PDB file of C-alpha atoms in Angstrom:
ATOM      1  CA  MET A  19      -0.001   0.004  -0.006  1.00 35.00           C
ATOM      2  CA  LYS A  20       1.515   3.329  -0.991  1.00 40.00           C
ATOM      3  CA  THR A  21       2.143   5.956   1.646  1.00 37.00           C
ATOM      4  CA  GLY A  22      -0.002   9.075   1.410  1.00 41.00           C
ATOM      5  CA  TYR A  23      -3.107   7.406   0.067  1.00 44.00           C
ATOM      6  CA  LEU A  24      -6.140   6.738   2.215  1.00 45.00           C
ATOM      7  CA  CYS A  25      -7.006   3.264   0.941  1.00 43.00           C
ATOM      8  CA  VAL A  26      -7.590   0.506   3.475  1.00 49.00           C
ATOM      9  CA  MET A  27      -7.165  -3.155   2.591  1.00 57.00           C
ATOM     10  CA  ASP A  28     -10.659  -3.721   1.212  1.00 88.00           C
ATOM     11  CA  THR A  29     -10.958  -0.370  -0.601  1.00 92.00           C
ATOM     12  CA  VAL A  30     -10.266  -0.687  -4.326  1.00 94.00           C
ATOM     13  CA  ILE A  31     -11.203   2.856  -5.386  1.00 96.00           C
ATOM     14  CA  GLN A  32     -11.055   6.036  -3.373  1.00 96.00           C
ATOM     15  CA  THR A  33     -11.299   9.665  -4.488  1.00 97.00           C
ATOM     16  CA  VAL A  34     -11.171  12.657  -2.149  1.00 97.00           C
ATOM     17  CA  ASP A  35     -12.431  16.107  -3.221  1.00 97.00           C
ATOM     18  CA  LEU A  36     -11.645  15.297  -6.854  1.00 97.00           C
ATOM     19  CA  HIS A  37     -11.887  18.195  -9.288  1.00 97.00           C
ATOM     20  CA  LYS A  38     -11.303  18.351 -13.045  1.00 97.00           C
ATOM     21  CA  ASN A  39     -11.557  21.501 -15.106  1.00 96.00           C
ATOM     22  CA  PHE A  40     -11.354  21.909 -18.858  1.00 95.00           C
ATOM     23  CA  GLY A  41     -10.645  25.599 -19.176  1.00 94.00           C
ATOM     24  CA  ARG A  42     -13.607  27.334 -17.529  1.00 93.00           C
ATOM     25  CA  VAL A  43     -15.746  24.185 -17.637  1.00 93.00           C
ATOM     26  CA  LYS A  44     -15.945  22.131 -14.414  1.00 94.00           C
ATOM     27  CA  ALA A  45     -16.252  18.471 -15.311  1.00 94.00           C
ATOM     28  CA  LEU A  46     -15.894  17.327 -11.676  1.00 95.00           C
ATOM     29  CA  ASP A  47     -16.613  19.436  -8.647  1.00 94.00           C
ATOM     30  CA  GLY A  48     -15.432  17.686  -5.490  1.00 95.00           C
ATOM     31  CA  LEU A  49     -16.057  13.957  -5.996  1.00 95.00           C
ATOM     32  CA  ASP A  50     -15.735  11.743  -2.927  1.00 96.00           C
ATOM     33  CA  LEU A  51     -16.081   8.094  -3.906  1.00 94.00           C
ATOM     34  CA  GLU A  52     -15.238   4.818  -2.210  1.00 94.00           C
ATOM     35  CA  VAL A  53     -15.654   1.338  -3.682  1.00 94.00           C
ATOM     36  CA  HIS A  54     -14.826  -1.815  -1.724  1.00 92.00           C
ATOM     37  CA  LYS A  55     -13.595  -5.219  -2.750  1.00 91.00           C
ATOM     38  CA  GLY A  56     -16.370  -7.416  -4.154  1.00 88.00           C
ATOM     39  CA  GLU A  57     -18.832  -4.569  -4.782  1.00 89.00           C
ATOM     40  CA  ILE A  58     -20.721  -3.762  -7.967  1.00 89.00           C
ATOM     41  CA  HIS A  59     -20.995  -0.003  -7.876  1.00 90.00           C
ATOM     42  CA  GLY A  60     -23.174   2.025 -10.245  1.00 88.00           C
ATOM     43  CA  PHE A  61     -21.943   5.564 -11.018  1.00 88.00           C
ATOM     44  CA  LEU A  62     -24.926   7.592 -12.189  1.00 86.00           C
ATOM     45  CA  GLY A  63     -25.388  10.951 -13.861  1.00 84.00           C
ATOM     46  CA  PRO A  64     -26.727  12.662 -16.972  1.00 85.00           C
ATOM     47  CA  ASN A  65     -24.597  13.185 -20.060  1.00 84.00           C
ATOM     48  CA  GLY A  66     -21.834  15.661 -19.289  1.00 85.00           C
ATOM     49  CA  ALA A  67     -21.878  14.938 -15.554  1.00 87.00           C
ATOM     50  CA  GLY A  68     -18.238  13.791 -15.536  1.00 92.00           C
ATOM     51  CA  LYS A  69     -18.678   9.992 -15.379  1.00 92.00           C
ATOM     52  CA  THR A  70     -16.286   9.256 -18.248  1.00 92.00           C
ATOM     53  CA  THR A  71     -13.854  11.900 -16.977  1.00 95.00           C
ATOM     54  CA  THR A  72     -13.804  10.137 -13.607  1.00 95.00           C
ATOM     55  CA  LEU A  73     -13.020   6.769 -15.192  1.00 95.00           C
ATOM     56  CA  ARG A  74     -10.263   8.339 -17.312  1.00 95.00           C
ATOM     57  CA  ILE A  75      -8.682   9.738 -14.129  1.00 97.00           C
ATOM     58  CA  LEU A  76      -9.003   6.332 -12.389  1.00 97.00           C
ATOM     59  CA  LEU A  77      -7.309   4.663 -15.383  1.00 95.00           C
ATOM     60  CA  GLY A  78      -4.458   7.152 -15.464  1.00 95.00           C
ATOM     61  CA  LEU A  79      -5.530   8.620 -18.799  1.00 95.00           C
ATOM     62  CA  ALA A  80      -6.154  12.103 -17.375  1.00 96.00           C
ATOM     63  CA  ARG A  81      -4.857  14.080 -14.420  1.00 96.00           C
ATOM     64  CA  PRO A  82      -7.219  15.703 -11.923  1.00 97.00           C
ATOM     65  CA  SER A  83      -7.044  19.468 -11.451  1.00 97.00           C
ATOM     66  CA  SER A  84      -7.026  18.918  -7.665  1.00 97.00           C
ATOM     67  CA  GLY A  85      -7.916  16.302  -5.113  1.00 97.00           C
ATOM     68  CA  SER A  86      -6.641  12.729  -4.988  1.00 96.00           C
ATOM     69  CA  ALA A  87      -7.491   9.332  -6.432  1.00 97.00           C
ATOM     70  CA  SER A  88      -6.297   5.851  -5.544  1.00 96.00           C
ATOM     71  CA  VAL A  89      -7.005   2.570  -7.360  1.00 96.00           C
ATOM     72  CA  LEU A  90      -5.940  -0.755  -5.824  1.00 95.00           C
ATOM     73  CA  GLY A  91      -3.709   1.275  -3.532  1.00 94.00           C
ATOM     74  CA  MET A  92      -1.872   2.847  -6.497  1.00 96.00           C
ATOM     75  CA  HIS A  93      -1.603   6.298  -8.004  1.00 96.00           C
ATOM     76  CA  PRO A  94      -3.455   6.046 -11.353  1.00 96.00           C
ATOM     77  CA  TRP A  95      -1.100   8.400 -13.215  1.00 94.00           C
ATOM     78  CA  ALA A  96       2.250   7.321 -11.724  1.00 95.00           C
ATOM     79  CA  ASP A  97       1.441   3.593 -11.661  1.00 95.00           C
ATOM     80  CA  ALA A  98      -0.578   3.375 -14.889  1.00 92.00           C
ATOM     81  CA  VAL A  99       1.399   0.480 -16.421  1.00 90.00           C
ATOM     82  CA  GLU A 100       1.023  -1.774 -13.392  1.00 92.00           C
ATOM     83  CA  LEU A 101      -2.568  -0.676 -12.920  1.00 93.00           C
ATOM     84  CA  HIS A 102      -3.562  -1.682 -16.447  1.00 90.00           C
ATOM     85  CA  ARG A 103      -2.297  -5.199 -15.806  1.00 89.00           C
ATOM     86  CA  ARG A 104      -4.715  -5.557 -12.909  1.00 92.00           C
ATOM     87  CA  VAL A 105      -7.758  -3.615 -14.204  1.00 93.00           C
ATOM     88  CA  ALA A 106     -10.058  -4.405 -17.137  1.00 91.00           C
ATOM     89  CA  SER A 107     -11.935  -1.490 -18.662  1.00 91.00           C
ATOM     90  CA  ILE A 108     -14.506  -0.712 -21.321  1.00 89.00           C
ATOM     91  CA  PRO A 109     -14.495   2.728 -22.982  1.00 84.00           C
ATOM     92  CA  GLY A 110     -17.669   4.664 -23.648  1.00 79.00           C
ATOM     93  CA  ASP A 111     -17.052   4.845 -27.403  1.00 81.00           C
ATOM     94  CA  VAL A 112     -15.681   1.646 -28.974  1.00 87.00           C
ATOM     95  CA  SER A 113     -13.633   1.789 -32.196  1.00 90.00           C
ATOM     96  CA  LEU A 114     -12.022  -1.254 -33.778  1.00 94.00           C
ATOM     97  CA  TRP A 115      -9.236  -1.910 -36.243  1.00 94.00           C
ATOM     98  CA  PRO A 116     -11.154  -2.233 -39.536  1.00 96.00           C
ATOM     99  CA  ASN A 117      -9.021  -5.060 -40.971  1.00 96.00           C
ATOM    100  CA  LEU A 118      -8.801  -7.216 -37.833  1.00 97.00           C
ATOM    101  CA  SER A 119     -11.465  -9.759 -37.044  1.00 98.00           C
ATOM    102  CA  GLY A 120     -13.347  -9.486 -33.775  1.00 97.00           C
ATOM    103  CA  GLY A 121     -11.447 -12.487 -32.407  1.00 97.00           C
ATOM    104  CA  GLU A 122      -8.089 -10.951 -33.373  1.00 97.00           C
ATOM    105  CA  ALA A 123      -9.076  -7.665 -31.725  1.00 96.00           C
ATOM    106  CA  ILE A 124      -9.977  -9.516 -28.479  1.00 95.00           C
ATOM    107  CA  ASP A 125      -6.606 -11.292 -28.548  1.00 94.00           C
ATOM    108  CA  LEU A 126      -4.705  -8.046 -29.229  1.00 93.00           C
ATOM    109  CA  LEU A 127      -6.465  -6.170 -26.416  1.00 90.00           C
ATOM    110  CA  SER A 128      -5.616  -9.066 -24.064  1.00 87.00           C
ATOM    111  CA  ARG A 129      -1.945  -8.901 -25.051  1.00 87.00           C
ATOM    112  CA  LEU A 130      -1.882  -5.134 -24.542  1.00 84.00           C
ATOM    113  CA  ARG A 131      -3.121  -5.741 -20.979  1.00 81.00           C
ATOM    114  CA  GLY A 132      -0.360  -8.250 -20.365  1.00 75.00           C
ATOM    115  CA  GLY A 133      -2.536 -11.358 -20.680  1.00 75.00           C
ATOM    116  CA  GLY A 134      -1.672 -14.573 -22.510  1.00 75.00           C
ATOM    117  CA  VAL A 135      -3.901 -15.707 -25.356  1.00 77.00           C
ATOM    118  CA  ASP A 136      -2.405 -19.092 -26.163  1.00 79.00           C
ATOM    119  CA  HIS A 137      -3.279 -21.075 -23.047  1.00 86.00           C
ATOM    120  CA  ALA A 138      -6.330 -23.301 -22.928  1.00 90.00           C
ATOM    121  CA  ALA A 139      -8.120 -21.404 -20.117  1.00 90.00           C
ATOM    122  CA  PHE A 140      -8.129 -18.143 -22.106  1.00 91.00           C
ATOM    123  CA  LYS A 141      -9.378 -19.851 -25.250  1.00 92.00           C
ATOM    124  CA  GLU A 142     -12.132 -21.587 -23.297  1.00 94.00           C
ATOM    125  CA  ARG A 143     -13.298 -18.343 -21.623  1.00 93.00           C
ATOM    126  CA  LYS A 144     -13.191 -16.507 -24.958  1.00 95.00           C
ATOM    127  CA  HIS A 145     -15.267 -19.213 -26.687  1.00 96.00           C
ATOM    128  CA  HIS A 146     -17.785 -19.253 -23.812  1.00 95.00           C
ATOM    129  CA  LEU A 147     -18.236 -15.462 -23.861  1.00 94.00           C
ATOM    130  CA  CYS A 148     -18.634 -15.390 -27.653  1.00 96.00           C
ATOM    131  CA  GLU A 149     -21.419 -17.945 -27.304  1.00 95.00           C
ATOM    132  CA  LEU A 150     -22.956 -16.095 -24.348  1.00 92.00           C
ATOM    133  CA  PHE A 151     -23.176 -12.864 -26.357  1.00 92.00           C
ATOM    134  CA  ASP A 152     -24.112 -14.590 -29.611  1.00 93.00           C
ATOM    135  CA  PHE A 153     -21.024 -13.022 -31.209  1.00 96.00           C
ATOM    136  CA  ASP A 154     -19.304 -14.069 -34.433  1.00 97.00           C
ATOM    137  CA  PRO A 155     -15.544 -13.390 -33.903  1.00 97.00           C
ATOM    138  CA  GLY A 156     -14.652 -14.169 -37.536  1.00 97.00           C
ATOM    139  CA  LYS A 157     -15.969 -10.956 -39.142  1.00 97.00           C
ATOM    140  CA  LYS A 158     -13.791  -7.928 -39.811  1.00 97.00           C
ATOM    141  CA  GLY A 159     -14.110  -4.921 -37.537  1.00 96.00           C
ATOM    142  CA  ARG A 160     -15.432  -2.717 -40.315  1.00 95.00           C
ATOM    143  CA  ALA A 161     -18.452  -5.033 -40.709  1.00 96.00           C
ATOM    144  CA  TYR A 162     -19.634  -4.796 -37.108  1.00 96.00           C
ATOM    145  CA  SER A 163     -22.596  -2.729 -35.902  1.00 93.00           C
ATOM    146  CA  LYS A 164     -22.326  -0.552 -32.778  1.00 91.00           C
ATOM    147  CA  GLY A 165     -23.757  -3.399 -30.715  1.00 91.00           C
ATOM    148  CA  ASN A 166     -21.216  -5.894 -32.025  1.00 93.00           C
ATOM    149  CA  ARG A 167     -18.341  -3.474 -31.444  1.00 93.00           C
ATOM    150  CA  GLN A 168     -19.599  -3.180 -27.862  1.00 92.00           C
ATOM    151  CA  LYS A 169     -19.547  -6.975 -27.592  1.00 93.00           C
ATOM    152  CA  VAL A 170     -15.866  -7.008 -28.569  1.00 95.00           C
ATOM    153  CA  ALA A 171     -15.125  -4.550 -25.756  1.00 92.00           C
ATOM    154  CA  LEU A 172     -17.208  -6.544 -23.230  1.00 91.00           C
ATOM    155  CA  ILE A 173     -15.646  -9.888 -24.164  1.00 94.00           C
ATOM    156  CA  SER A 174     -12.094  -8.485 -24.134  1.00 93.00           C
ATOM    157  CA  ALA A 175     -12.684  -7.121 -20.616  1.00 91.00           C
ATOM    158  CA  LEU A 176     -14.592 -10.069 -19.149  1.00 91.00           C
ATOM    159  CA  VAL A 177     -12.166 -12.663 -20.530  1.00 91.00           C
ATOM    160  CA  MET A 178      -9.537 -11.201 -18.199  1.00 86.00           C
ATOM    161  CA  ASP A 179      -9.205 -12.340 -14.574  1.00 85.00           C
ATOM    162  CA  ALA A 180      -8.992  -8.777 -13.367  1.00 90.00           C
ATOM    163  CA  GLU A 181      -9.104  -7.459  -9.809  1.00 92.00           C
ATOM    164  CA  LEU A 182     -11.271  -4.539 -10.903  1.00 93.00           C
ATOM    165  CA  TYR A 183     -13.564  -3.841 -13.851  1.00 93.00           C
ATOM    166  CA  LEU A 184     -14.174  -0.197 -14.870  1.00 93.00           C
ATOM    167  CA  LEU A 185     -17.066  -0.114 -17.350  1.00 90.00           C
ATOM    168  CA  ASP A 186     -18.274   3.040 -19.090  1.00 90.00           C
ATOM    169  CA  GLU A 187     -21.940   2.420 -20.059  1.00 84.00           C
ATOM    170  CA  PRO A 188     -20.973  -1.185 -20.966  1.00 81.00           C
ATOM    171  CA  THR A 189     -24.337  -2.231 -22.392  1.00 75.00           C
ATOM    172  CA  SER A 190     -24.775   0.773 -24.678  1.00 75.00           C
ATOM    173  CA  GLY A 191     -25.969  -0.497 -28.029  1.00 70.00           C
ATOM    174  CA  LEU A 192     -27.028  -3.918 -26.713  1.00 72.00           C
ATOM    175  CA  ASP A 193     -30.565  -5.240 -26.598  1.00 66.00           C
ATOM    176  CA  PRO A 194     -32.105  -6.115 -23.189  1.00 59.00           C
ATOM    177  CA  LEU A 195     -31.270  -9.831 -23.485  1.00 54.00           C
ATOM    178  CA  MET A 196     -27.634  -9.039 -24.127  1.00 59.00           C
ATOM    179  CA  GLU A 197     -27.644  -6.658 -21.142  1.00 55.00           C
ATOM    180  CA  GLN A 198     -28.719  -9.573 -18.933  1.00 56.00           C
ATOM    181  CA  SER A 199     -25.971 -11.752 -20.410  1.00 57.00           C
ATOM    182  CA  SER A 200     -23.371  -9.092 -19.603  1.00 55.00           C
ATOM    183  CA  ARG A 201     -24.102  -9.639 -15.900  1.00 55.00           C
ATOM    184  CA  ALA A 202     -23.602 -13.391 -16.079  1.00 51.00           C
ATOM    185  CA  ARG A 203     -19.821 -13.397 -15.530  1.00 53.00           C
ATOM    186  CA  SER A 204     -18.681 -12.111 -12.145  1.00 48.00           C
ATOM    187  CA  GLY A 205     -15.329 -11.720 -10.446  1.00 55.00           C
ATOM    188  CA  GLY A 206     -13.366  -8.921  -8.857  1.00 59.00           C
ATOM    189  CA  SER A 207     -14.977  -5.572  -8.087  1.00 69.00           C
ATOM    190  CA  CYS A 208     -16.888  -3.580 -10.692  1.00 70.00           C
ATOM    191  CA  THR A 209     -17.693   0.090 -11.183  1.00 69.00           C
ATOM    192  CA  ARG A 210     -20.006   0.856 -14.065  1.00 65.00           C
ATOM    193  CA  THR A 211     -21.410   4.151 -15.326  1.00 62.00           C
ATOM    194  CA  ALA A 212     -25.001   4.638 -16.442  1.00 57.00           C
ATOM    195  CA  PRO A 213     -27.237   7.588 -17.375  1.00 56.00           C
ATOM    196  CA  GLN A 214     -29.176   9.075 -14.462  1.00 46.00           C
ATOM    197  CA  SER A 215     -32.329   7.037 -13.644  1.00 40.00           C
ATOM    198  CA  CYS A 216     -31.317   4.375 -16.185  1.00 43.00           C
ATOM    199  CA  SER A 217     -32.728   0.878 -15.605  1.00 42.00           C
ATOM    200  CA  GLN A 218     -29.145  -0.436 -15.643  1.00 45.00           C
ATOM    201  CA  ALA A 219     -28.749   1.042 -12.167  1.00 42.00           C
ATOM    202  CA  THR A 220     -31.003  -1.631 -10.730  1.00 42.00           C
ATOM    203  CA  SER A 221     -28.224  -4.181 -11.285  1.00 47.00           C
ATOM    204  CA  SER A 222     -25.837  -2.277  -9.048  1.00 50.00           C
ATOM    205  CA  PRO A 223     -26.185  -2.908  -5.303  1.00 54.00           C
ATOM    206  CA  LYS A 224     -24.439   0.399  -4.589  1.00 61.00           C
ATOM    207  CA  SER A 225     -24.588   3.622  -6.547  1.00 59.00           C
ATOM    208  CA  SER A 226     -23.377   7.204  -6.432  1.00 66.00           C
ATOM    209  CA  SER A 227     -23.856  10.296  -8.560  1.00 61.00           C
ATOM    210  CA  SER A 228     -21.267  12.441 -10.276  1.00 63.00           C
ATOM    211  CA  PRO A 229     -21.051  15.961  -8.779  1.00 64.00           C
ATOM    212  CA  THR A 230     -20.822  18.792 -11.315  1.00 59.00           C
ATOM    213  CA  ALA A 231     -21.019  22.495 -11.012  1.00 49.00           C
TER     214      ALA A 231
END
C-alpha cells in the first residue's frame, strides 16, 4: 500500500475532493467516492456529468485538477502500467481496427493488458463469452454494428481475470437480453457508469452520482 493514500485493505477505489476543469468548464466538482472489494458499484449521472472523466482519471488517462485518487492502492497516473495489468476497462465509445477480425481484436487487447492468449483457459473463456453474447468473432471490424463493437469490448474485458472492472456504459448499443448476459460473468470488483435514472442502475447494489457544477 503506498504511503500518502487513504485506501484501506478492502478499498479498491477512493477519491477525495476530486476536481477536473477543462478551461472554464468544471467536469468534476469535489467527487468523494469509495468502492470496496467485491462490490458492484453504479456511477450515475446525466450526459456531461463527468462519469467518463472520472473513469479516465481512475485509469491514469487524465490528471485531476485537484484532489486525490487511488485505485488498488496505487496512483493512477504514476502507476498506470502496473494498474492496467490488474484492471479491465470498457471505454464509452468503442472503435475497432477495420481489418482485424473481432477475435483478433480480443486477442490483441488481451496482449496489450499483459494477458496470454495461447493457453487453454483463455481460449475456453473466450469461446464461452462469444457464445454467451451470440457473437461471431470471424468478421472484420469494419463489418460490425455498434452493438457488435460493444460486444468486442465486453468480451475483451470479461475474458480477463482482473481485480477490478471499470465499465463506461458497458451495455450501450445492446438489446435487453444481451444486457442480462453481460451480468452473467462475475469476479473482482466492478464500477459501471450509467445515465441518471437508467434501468441499468437496478443491477448495481451500490450507486453514487457524479457531482458537477
